[in-house]
Amino acid sequence: MLAPALVILSLKIAVSAVTLLLIASLIALAAGSPRWHGRINRVFFALTILTVIGFEVIIRFVQPNLTASFSPEQREALNIHLCFSVPAALMLPAMLYTGTRRYKTAHIALAIVFSVLWIGTVVTGVFFLPHSFDAS
């Protein structure tokens, strides 16, 4: 049985790691290297989708009672996090499509919305999700 703290810590590490990739892709873009921006974003896309699918598999199939030990505040923090992370993850295919097809205007518009959602994902995922659990 996986400990809730271990699953949440793994999620925090994954969100932090892919955020560093996202920052690196934006640095590449600012440095005038759209090719590297795209390459890094493909890795960002793959790792983010893998994290989402992995987390969903764990909480839906492997350990559906994972959040049973959450306090009401911890459960609310997870729900708020999901309000940002789910729409951000759902936007990723459109972001990848518009970027690879070079639909610049659509890509930039999606990127603005995605950026707001991703900032919310990072803040709620890294700082609001529970850091510890009562041993019960």
mmCIF file of C-alpha atoms in Angstrom:
data_model
loop_
_atom_site.group_PDB
_atom_site.id
_atom_site.type_symbol
_atom_site.label_atom_id
_atom_site.label_comp_id
_atom_site.label_asym_id
_atom_site.label_seq_id
_atom_site.Cartn_x
_atom_site.Cartn_y
_atom_site.Cartn_z
ATOM 1 C CA MET A 1 0.000 0.000 0.000
ATOM 2 C CA LEU A 2 1.347 3.398 -0.985
ATOM 3 C CA ALA A 3 1.510 6.040 1.716
ATOM 4 C CA PRO A 4 -0.489 9.178 0.824
ATOM 5 C CA ALA A 5 2.491 11.354 1.790
ATOM 6 C CA LEU A 6 4.733 9.467 -0.667
ATOM 7 C CA VAL A 7 2.247 9.851 -3.525
ATOM 8 C CA ILE A 8 1.772 13.568 -2.842
ATOM 9 C CA LEU A 9 5.538 14.115 -2.488
ATOM 10 C CA SER A 10 6.079 12.328 -5.816
ATOM 11 C CA LEU A 11 3.447 14.556 -7.408
ATOM 12 C CA LYS A 12 5.139 17.681 -6.026
ATOM 13 C CA ILE A 13 8.515 16.561 -7.381
ATOM 14 C CA ALA A 14 7.019 15.786 -10.800
ATOM 15 C CA VAL A 15 5.240 19.167 -11.003
ATOM 16 C CA SER A 16 8.443 20.957 -9.997
ATOM 17 C CA ALA A 17 10.556 19.030 -12.517
ATOM 18 C CA VAL A 18 8.275 19.638 -15.490
ATOM 19 C CA THR A 19 7.967 23.284 -14.474
ATOM 20 C CA LEU A 20 11.743 23.578 -14.810
ATOM 21 C CA LEU A 21 11.410 22.101 -18.312
ATOM 22 C CA LEU A 22 8.713 24.639 -19.144
ATOM 23 C CA ILE A 23 10.948 27.468 -17.948
ATOM 24 C CA ALA A 24 13.822 26.068 -20.039
ATOM 25 C CA SER A 25 11.574 26.018 -23.113
ATOM 26 C CA LEU A 26 10.605 29.647 -22.540
ATOM 27 C CA ILE A 27 14.281 30.581 -22.152
ATOM 28 C CA ALA A 28 15.000 28.813 -25.453
ATOM 29 C CA LEU A 29 12.205 30.767 -27.109
ATOM 30 C CA ALA A 30 13.432 34.068 -25.675
ATOM 31 C CA ALA A 31 16.941 33.216 -26.893
ATOM 32 C CA GLY A 32 15.604 32.904 -30.426
ATOM 33 C CA SER A 33 15.573 29.127 -30.657
ATOM 34 C CA PRO A 34 12.007 28.042 -31.450
ATOM 35 C CA ARG A 35 13.259 24.579 -32.453
ATOM 36 C CA TRP A 36 14.596 23.937 -28.932
ATOM 37 C CA HIS A 37 11.418 25.454 -27.491
ATOM 38 C CA GLY A 38 9.441 22.840 -29.386
ATOM 39 C CA ARG A 39 11.739 19.964 -28.481
ATOM 40 C CA ILE A 40 11.690 20.789 -24.787
ATOM 41 C CA ASN A 41 7.915 21.241 -24.887
ATOM 42 C CA ARG A 42 7.499 17.763 -26.384
ATOM 43 C CA VAL A 43 9.354 16.337 -23.380
ATOM 44 C CA PHE A 44 7.273 18.561 -21.071
ATOM 45 C CA PHE A 45 4.103 17.247 -22.749
ATOM 46 C CA ALA A 46 5.143 13.593 -22.452
ATOM 47 C CA LEU A 47 6.218 13.831 -18.810
ATOM 48 C CA THR A 48 3.167 15.828 -17.782
ATOM 49 C CA ILE A 49 0.765 13.395 -19.440
ATOM 50 C CA LEU A 50 2.661 10.457 -17.911
ATOM 51 C CA THR A 51 2.370 12.075 -14.471
ATOM 52 C CA VAL A 52 -1.360 12.727 -14.890
ATOM 53 C CA ILE A 53 -2.047 9.194 -16.118
ATOM 54 C CA GLY A 54 0.151 7.687 -13.403
ATOM 55 C CA PHE A 55 -1.523 9.680 -10.644
ATOM 56 C CA GLU A 56 -4.981 8.828 -12.002
ATOM 57 C CA VAL A 57 -4.129 5.113 -12.192
ATOM 58 C CA ILE A 58 -2.910 5.183 -8.594
ATOM 59 C CA ILE A 59 -5.918 7.018 -7.142
ATOM 60 C CA ARG A 60 -8.556 5.276 -9.310
ATOM 61 C CA PHE A 61 -7.318 1.686 -9.567
ATOM 62 C CA VAL A 62 -4.281 0.879 -7.422
ATOM 63 C CA GLN A 63 -5.355 2.664 -4.262
ATOM 64 C CA PRO A 64 -8.819 4.225 -4.530
ATOM 65 C CA ASN A 65 -8.834 4.996 -0.784
ATOM 66 C CA LEU A 66 -5.669 7.087 -1.035
ATOM 67 C CA THR A 67 -7.437 10.312 -0.092
ATOM 68 C CA ALA A 68 -9.585 8.698 2.624
ATOM 69 C CA SER A 69 -7.141 9.841 5.309
ATOM 70 C CA PHE A 70 -7.181 13.440 4.060
ATOM 71 C CA SER A 71 -8.652 16.029 6.377
ATOM 72 C CA PRO A 72 -11.398 18.235 4.924
ATOM 73 C CA GLU A 73 -8.789 20.981 4.408
ATOM 74 C CA GLN A 74 -6.427 18.606 2.607
ATOM 75 C CA ARG A 75 -9.253 17.321 0.416
ATOM 76 C CA GLU A 76 -10.214 20.914 -0.426
ATOM 77 C CA ALA A 77 -6.579 21.691 -1.319
ATOM 78 C CA LEU A 78 -6.556 18.693 -3.686
ATOM 79 C CA ASN A 79 -9.838 19.770 -5.283
ATOM 80 C CA ILE A 80 -8.521 23.307 -5.833
ATOM 81 C CA HIS A 81 -5.331 21.862 -7.329
ATOM 82 C CA LEU A 82 -7.395 19.732 -9.706
ATOM 83 C CA CYS A 83 -9.346 22.835 -10.813
ATOM 84 C CA PHE A 84 -6.069 24.116 -12.284
ATOM 85 C CA SER A 85 -4.241 20.934 -13.259
ATOM 86 C CA VAL A 86 -7.034 19.149 -15.139
ATOM 87 C CA PRO A 87 -7.802 22.038 -17.535
ATOM 88 C CA ALA A 88 -4.047 22.626 -18.006
ATOM 89 C CA ALA A 89 -3.525 18.963 -18.906
ATOM 90 C CA LEU A 90 -6.515 19.028 -21.252
ATOM 91 C CA MET A 91 -5.011 22.026 -23.061
ATOM 92 C CA LEU A 92 -1.694 20.311 -23.730
ATOM 93 C CA PRO A 93 -2.721 18.491 -26.930
ATOM 94 C CA ALA A 94 -4.047 21.750 -28.415
ATOM 95 C CA MET A 95 -0.857 23.533 -27.381
ATOM 96 C CA LEU A 96 1.265 20.834 -28.988
ATOM 97 C CA TYR A 97 -0.842 20.836 -32.156
ATOM 98 C CA THR A 98 -0.854 24.605 -32.647
ATOM 99 C CA GLY A 99 2.858 24.794 -31.899
ATOM 100 C CA THR A 100 3.898 22.028 -34.300
ATOM 101 C CA ARG A 101 1.631 23.384 -37.040
ATOM 102 C CA ARG A 102 2.997 26.881 -36.435
ATOM 103 C CA TYR A 103 -0.406 28.452 -35.804
ATOM 104 C CA LYS A 104 1.306 31.255 -33.944
ATOM 105 C CA THR A 105 -1.722 33.380 -33.022
ATOM 106 C CA ALA A 106 -3.714 30.427 -31.697
ATOM 107 C CA HIS A 107 -0.643 29.033 -29.942
ATOM 108 C CA ILE A 108 0.058 32.310 -28.156
ATOM 109 C CA ALA A 109 -3.596 32.695 -27.116
ATOM 110 C CA LEU A 110 -3.616 29.160 -25.718
ATOM 111 C CA ALA A 111 -0.244 29.768 -24.076
ATOM 112 C CA ILE A 112 -1.628 32.720 -22.122
ATOM 113 C CA VAL A 113 -4.516 30.683 -20.732
ATOM 114 C CA PHE A 114 -2.241 27.689 -20.150
ATOM 115 C CA SER A 115 0.261 29.875 -18.260
ATOM 116 C CA VAL A 116 -2.409 31.030 -15.817
ATOM 117 C CA LEU A 117 -3.574 27.442 -15.294
ATOM 118 C CA TRP A 118 -0.013 26.155 -14.918
ATOM 119 C CA ILE A 119 0.884 28.803 -12.343
ATOM 120 C CA GLY A 120 -2.209 27.723 -10.418
ATOM 121 C CA THR A 121 -1.153 24.083 -10.797
ATOM 122 C CA VAL A 122 2.319 24.769 -9.418
ATOM 123 C CA VAL A 123 1.193 26.962 -6.527
ATOM 124 C CA THR A 124 -1.610 24.650 -5.429
ATOM 125 C CA GLY A 125 0.306 21.443 -6.140
ATOM 126 C CA VAL A 126 3.599 22.332 -4.509
ATOM 127 C CA PHE A 127 2.495 24.632 -1.688
ATOM 128 C CA PHE A 128 -1.135 23.785 -0.857
ATOM 129 C CA LEU A 129 -1.228 20.004 -1.024
ATOM 130 C CA PRO A 130 -0.595 18.321 2.325
ATOM 131 C CA HIS A 131 3.015 17.881 3.402
ATOM 132 C CA SER A 132 2.306 15.436 6.200
ATOM 133 C CA PHE A 133 -0.386 13.134 7.434
ATOM 134 C CA ASP A 134 -1.436 11.954 10.873
ATOM 135 C CA ALA A 135 -0.354 8.408 11.594
ATOM 136 C CA SER A 136 -3.756 6.822 12.074
#
